[in-house]
Amino acid sequence: MRVAAVVVFAFLVVLFIVFRPSPTKGVTLGVIHSSAYGNVLDVTSGPLAGFPLYEFSGDAPQRPGCGTTRARGYDLDPNGSREMTCTGPMSDMLNDVTSDDWPALTSSLRALAGPGVRQDLIGTITRAGVGKQVTYAGHPLYLFDPSSAPFRPLGEDYPETVKPFAPWHGYWTLVAARNGQSDPGRVLIELDAPRHGERVLAVQVDPNVSPFAMSVFTYSKRLCSHCAPTWVPVLTNATPLVRGVDPSSVGTRRLRDGALQVTYENRPLYEYARQTVQLKSDGSPGTTGLAGANARLDGGTFSPVKLAN
């Protein structure tokens, strides 16, 4: 009987291996709801079900900035940098390949919309070294960390600008299910002292892992038609939190796509995609530099917001 049982078990294992669906063939997008971020996209089918999805500020239309070129950078490792690529195929995550910083969400079949997700916003782009990457409202979608309870996405508002960070030149955020916009949650506006004791306006980044202040900038002209992806609007999904700054000076303006950009004294705020970051002795991020100060674009100038001591 034991021999017969072993034979039957072996047959069932072979049957499962032969006929199980490939986890990379098709995916379904769903929604994670939280008080901090509202409704954001996640994966609801296959072995990566529950993983929240991210978009990258450095991905320009038809020209993704998160690519497969290898580079060295800090990646939550206090002992130094390592060689990696920004992205790679989703199968790498399933096979425990860790050299991809943000594996792409890929699907060889039509990706499906679950409840709360718009099917008309789901698409794909074909990328060398990646495959058919799923997009939402034109934004390529990426994986990073599994869901947590309570919901504290580790990739939310994570900067990867220049070394010692991974030099992908941009910021990572969750994806709003209703329209595919970047969803940074309710941002915190605070002070930073990046050099010589100067106090400048900043936004808190990497809030769920190693929160620190990233200097922000204003633009001298009313509009900047070619800002993206180098100059990233500071967005929020609710009235910004404020620490050490006059709350009456901090506000928001509604952009044409419906997003809320944070303002200071009615001037829109931007982050710089190539901002410098210092690491403390324990490997955690410290204060930022002021790379990007006085940069000119479209006839205007970007300037840090300096505050009186």
Coordinates of C-alpha atoms in Angstrom, one line a residue:
M1 CA 0.0 0.0 0.0
R2 CA 2.8 2.4 0.9
V3 CA 4.4 1.9 -2.6
A4 CA 1.0 2.5 -4.3
A5 CA 0.5 5.7 -2.3
V6 CA 4.0 6.9 -3.3
V7 CA 3.2 6.2 -6.9
V8 CA -0.1 8.1 -6.7
F9 CA 1.5 11.0 -4.9
A10 CA 4.3 11.2 -7.6
F11 CA 1.7 11.2 -10.3
L12 CA -0.3 14.0 -8.7
V13 CA 2.9 16.1 -8.3
V14 CA 3.8 15.6 -12.0
L15 CA 0.2 16.4 -13.0
F16 CA 0.4 19.7 -11.0
I17 CA 3.7 20.7 -12.5
V18 CA 2.6 20.0 -16.1
F19 CA -0.9 21.5 -15.9
R20 CA -0.6 24.4 -13.4
P21 CA -0.9 27.8 -15.0
S22 CA 2.3 29.8 -15.4
P23 CA 2.3 32.5 -12.7
T24 CA 3.7 35.0 -15.2
K25 CA 1.1 34.6 -17.9
G26 CA -1.8 36.6 -16.5
V27 CA -2.4 39.0 -13.6
T28 CA -5.4 40.7 -12.1
L29 CA -5.1 44.2 -10.6
G30 CA -7.0 45.0 -7.4
V31 CA -7.2 47.6 -4.7
I32 CA -5.7 48.0 -1.2
H33 CA -7.7 50.5 0.9
S34 CA -6.1 52.3 3.8
S35 CA -6.8 55.5 5.7
A36 CA -3.3 56.9 4.8
Y37 CA -3.4 56.2 1.0
G38 CA -7.0 55.7 0.0
N39 CA -7.4 53.1 -2.8
V40 CA -4.1 52.0 -4.4
L41 CA -3.3 49.3 -6.8
D42 CA -2.1 45.8 -5.9
V43 CA -1.8 42.3 -7.4
T44 CA -4.8 40.0 -6.6
S45 CA -3.9 36.8 -8.5
G46 CA -1.0 34.4 -8.6
P47 CA 1.9 34.0 -6.2
L48 CA 2.4 37.7 -5.8
A49 CA -1.1 38.4 -4.8
G50 CA -1.2 41.2 -2.2
F51 CA 1.9 43.0 -3.5
P52 CA 1.2 46.7 -3.8
L53 CA 2.2 48.3 -7.1
Y54 CA 4.4 51.3 -7.7
E55 CA 5.2 53.9 -10.4
F56 CA 8.4 55.8 -10.9
S57 CA 8.7 59.6 -11.5
G58 CA 11.6 59.0 -13.9
D59 CA 9.5 57.1 -16.4
A60 CA 8.7 59.4 -19.3
P61 CA 6.1 58.5 -21.9
Q62 CA 7.4 55.8 -24.2
R63 CA 10.8 56.1 -22.5
P64 CA 11.0 54.4 -19.2
G65 CA 13.8 55.7 -17.0
C66 CA 13.8 52.5 -14.8
G67 CA 15.9 50.2 -17.0
T68 CA 18.1 47.2 -17.1
T69 CA 21.5 48.8 -17.2
R70 CA 23.6 47.8 -14.2
A71 CA 24.8 50.4 -11.7
R72 CA 26.1 50.5 -8.2
G73 CA 24.1 52.0 -5.4
Y74 CA 23.0 51.9 -1.8
D75 CA 20.0 49.7 -1.3
L76 CA 19.1 49.6 2.5
D77 CA 22.6 48.1 3.1
P78 CA 24.6 50.0 5.8
N79 CA 27.8 48.2 4.7
G80 CA 27.9 49.8 1.3
S81 CA 26.6 49.6 -2.3
R82 CA 26.0 46.7 -4.6
E83 CA 25.6 46.2 -8.3
M84 CA 22.0 45.9 -9.6
T85 CA 19.6 47.0 -12.2
C86 CA 16.6 49.2 -11.7
T87 CA 14.2 46.6 -13.1
G88 CA 13.9 43.2 -14.7
P89 CA 11.3 40.5 -15.4
M90 CA 8.7 39.5 -12.8
S91 CA 10.0 36.0 -13.0
D92 CA 13.2 37.2 -11.2
M93 CA 11.2 38.0 -8.1
L94 CA 9.5 34.6 -8.3
N95 CA 12.9 32.9 -8.6
D96 CA 14.5 34.8 -5.8
V97 CA 16.8 36.8 -8.1
T98 CA 17.6 39.9 -6.0
S99 CA 19.7 41.9 -8.5
D100 CA 16.5 43.8 -9.7
D101 CA 15.7 46.7 -7.5
W102 CA 12.1 47.0 -8.7
P103 CA 10.9 44.0 -10.8
A104 CA 8.4 44.9 -13.4
L105 CA 4.8 43.6 -13.3
T106 CA 4.6 41.5 -16.5
S107 CA 1.9 39.5 -18.2
S108 CA 1.8 37.7 -21.5
L109 CA -2.0 37.7 -21.3
R110 CA -4.4 40.6 -21.0
A111 CA -4.2 41.9 -17.5
L112 CA -7.6 42.1 -15.8
A113 CA -9.2 44.7 -13.6
G114 CA -10.7 43.6 -10.3
P115 CA -13.3 45.6 -8.3
G116 CA -12.3 49.3 -8.0
V117 CA -9.9 49.1 -10.9
R118 CA -10.5 50.6 -14.4
Q119 CA -10.0 48.2 -17.2
D120 CA -9.7 51.1 -19.7
L121 CA -6.6 52.3 -18.0
I122 CA -4.8 48.9 -18.1
G123 CA -2.3 48.4 -20.9
T124 CA 1.1 46.9 -21.7
I125 CA 4.5 47.9 -23.1
T126 CA 7.1 45.5 -24.5
R127 CA 10.6 46.1 -23.1
A128 CA 13.8 44.3 -23.9
G129 CA 15.1 42.3 -20.9
V130 CA 11.7 42.7 -19.2
G131 CA 8.9 41.4 -21.3
K132 CA 5.3 42.7 -21.6
Q133 CA 5.1 45.1 -18.7
V134 CA 1.7 46.1 -17.4
T135 CA 0.8 49.8 -17.3
Y136 CA -1.9 51.8 -15.7
A137 CA -2.9 55.1 -17.2
G138 CA 0.3 54.8 -19.2
H139 CA 2.5 54.4 -16.1
P140 CA 4.6 51.2 -16.0
L141 CA 3.9 49.2 -12.8
Y142 CA 6.6 47.7 -10.5
L143 CA 6.9 45.4 -7.5
F144 CA 8.9 45.9 -4.4
D145 CA 7.5 44.6 -1.1
P146 CA 4.6 42.4 -0.1
S147 CA 1.5 43.9 1.7
S148 CA 1.7 44.4 5.4
A149 CA -0.8 44.8 8.2
P150 CA -1.2 47.6 9.1
F151 CA -0.4 48.8 5.6
R152 CA 3.1 50.3 5.6
P153 CA 4.4 50.1 2.1
L154 CA 8.2 50.1 2.2
G155 CA 8.7 51.6 -1.3
E156 CA 6.4 54.5 -0.8
D157 CA 8.0 57.9 -1.5
Y158 CA 11.4 56.3 -1.7
P159 CA 14.1 58.4 -3.4
E160 CA 16.7 57.0 -5.7
T161 CA 18.4 60.0 -7.2
V162 CA 22.2 59.7 -7.4
K163 CA 24.9 57.8 -5.6
P164 CA 25.2 56.8 -2.8
F165 CA 21.5 55.8 -3.5
A166 CA 20.8 53.7 -6.5
P167 CA 21.2 56.3 -9.3
W168 CA 17.9 55.9 -11.1
H169 CA 17.0 59.6 -10.9
G170 CA 13.6 59.8 -9.4
Y171 CA 11.0 58.9 -6.7
W172 CA 8.7 55.9 -6.2
T173 CA 5.1 56.1 -5.1
L174 CA 2.0 54.0 -4.9
V175 CA -0.6 54.2 -7.7
A176 CA -4.1 55.7 -7.2
A177 CA -6.7 53.2 -8.5
R178 CA -9.1 55.8 -9.7
N179 CA -6.8 57.5 -12.2
G180 CA -3.3 56.0 -12.1
Q181 CA -1.8 59.1 -10.5
S182 CA 1.1 59.0 -8.1
D183 CA -0.3 58.5 -4.6
P184 CA 2.2 59.8 -1.9
G185 CA -0.3 59.9 0.9
R186 CA -0.6 63.0 3.1
V187 CA 2.9 64.5 2.9
L188 CA 4.8 66.2 5.7
I189 CA 6.4 69.6 5.0
E190 CA 9.3 70.5 7.4
L191 CA 12.7 72.1 7.7
D192 CA 16.1 70.9 6.6
A193 CA 19.6 72.3 7.2
P194 CA 21.6 70.8 4.4
R195 CA 24.7 73.0 4.7
H196 CA 26.3 75.8 6.7
G197 CA 23.3 75.9 9.1
E198 CA 20.9 77.3 6.4
R199 CA 17.3 76.4 7.0
V200 CA 15.4 75.4 3.9
L201 CA 11.9 74.0 3.2
A202 CA 11.8 70.2 2.7
V203 CA 9.4 67.3 2.3
Q204 CA 9.7 64.1 4.3
V205 CA 10.6 61.1 2.1
D206 CA 10.9 57.4 2.8
P207 CA 8.3 57.8 5.6
N208 CA 7.9 54.1 6.4
V209 CA 11.6 53.0 6.6
S210 CA 14.1 55.8 7.3
P211 CA 12.2 59.2 7.3
F212 CA 14.4 62.2 6.3
A213 CA 14.0 65.6 4.9
M214 CA 14.5 66.2 1.1
S215 CA 14.9 69.8 0.1
V216 CA 12.2 71.3 -2.2
F217 CA 12.4 74.1 -4.8
T218 CA 10.2 76.7 -6.4
Y219 CA 10.2 77.8 -10.0
S220 CA 10.5 81.4 -11.0
K221 CA 7.9 81.2 -13.8
R222 CA 4.2 80.3 -13.5
L223 CA 4.4 77.1 -15.6
C224 CA 7.2 74.7 -16.5
S225 CA 6.2 72.8 -19.6
H226 CA 9.3 70.6 -19.7
C227 CA 9.9 70.0 -15.9
A228 CA 9.2 66.2 -15.9
P229 CA 10.9 63.9 -15.2
T230 CA 13.8 66.0 -13.7
W231 CA 11.6 68.2 -11.6
V232 CA 8.9 66.3 -9.8
P233 CA 5.9 68.1 -8.3
V234 CA 5.5 67.6 -4.6
L235 CA 2.1 65.9 -4.4
T236 CA -0.2 65.0 -1.6
N237 CA -3.6 63.3 -1.3
A238 CA -4.8 65.5 1.5
T239 CA -4.0 68.7 3.3
P240 CA -0.2 68.5 4.0
L241 CA 1.1 68.0 7.5
V242 CA 3.4 70.7 8.7
R243 CA 6.3 70.6 11.2
G244 CA 8.4 73.6 12.2
V245 CA 6.8 75.7 9.4
D246 CA 4.0 78.3 9.5
P247 CA 0.9 76.3 8.5
S248 CA -0.7 79.3 6.9
S249 CA 2.1 79.4 4.3
V250 CA 1.6 75.8 3.1
G251 CA -1.3 75.0 0.7
T252 CA -2.1 73.1 -2.4
R253 CA -3.2 73.7 -6.0
R254 CA -5.2 71.4 -8.2
L255 CA -3.4 70.3 -11.4
R256 CA -5.1 69.7 -14.7
D257 CA -5.0 65.9 -14.1
G258 CA -6.7 66.4 -10.8
A259 CA -3.6 65.9 -8.6
L260 CA -2.8 68.1 -5.6
Q261 CA 0.6 69.9 -5.8
V262 CA 1.9 71.3 -2.5
T263 CA 2.6 75.1 -2.5
Y264 CA 4.5 77.4 -0.2
E265 CA 3.2 81.0 -0.1
N266 CA 1.3 80.1 -3.3
R267 CA 4.4 78.9 -5.1
P268 CA 4.3 75.3 -6.4
L269 CA 7.0 73.0 -4.9
Y270 CA 9.2 70.5 -6.7
E271 CA 11.7 67.8 -5.9
Y272 CA 14.9 67.4 -7.9
A273 CA 15.4 63.9 -9.5
R274 CA 19.2 64.2 -9.1
Q275 CA 19.3 65.5 -5.5
T276 CA 22.3 64.4 -3.4
V277 CA 21.8 62.5 -0.1
Q278 CA 24.3 61.8 2.6
L279 CA 24.5 58.6 4.6
K280 CA 25.1 58.5 8.4
S281 CA 27.6 56.1 10.0
D282 CA 24.8 53.6 10.5
G283 CA 23.9 53.6 6.9
S284 CA 20.7 55.5 7.3
P285 CA 20.0 58.6 5.1
G286 CA 20.9 62.0 6.5
T287 CA 20.2 65.6 5.4
T288 CA 20.3 66.4 1.7
G289 CA 22.4 68.7 -0.3
L290 CA 21.1 71.5 -2.5
A291 CA 22.0 70.1 -5.9
G292 CA 19.7 71.7 -8.4
A293 CA 19.8 75.2 -6.8
N294 CA 19.7 77.9 -9.5
A295 CA 19.1 75.4 -12.3
R296 CA 17.5 77.0 -15.3
L297 CA 14.9 75.5 -17.6
D298 CA 12.4 77.0 -20.1
G299 CA 13.6 80.5 -19.2
G300 CA 13.0 80.0 -15.5
T301 CA 15.1 79.2 -12.4
F302 CA 14.6 76.7 -9.6
S303 CA 15.5 77.9 -6.2
P304 CA 15.4 76.4 -2.7
V305 CA 13.1 78.0 -0.2
K306 CA 15.4 79.6 2.4
L307 CA 13.8 80.4 5.8
A308 CA 15.0 82.7 8.5
N309 CA 16.9 81.2 11.4

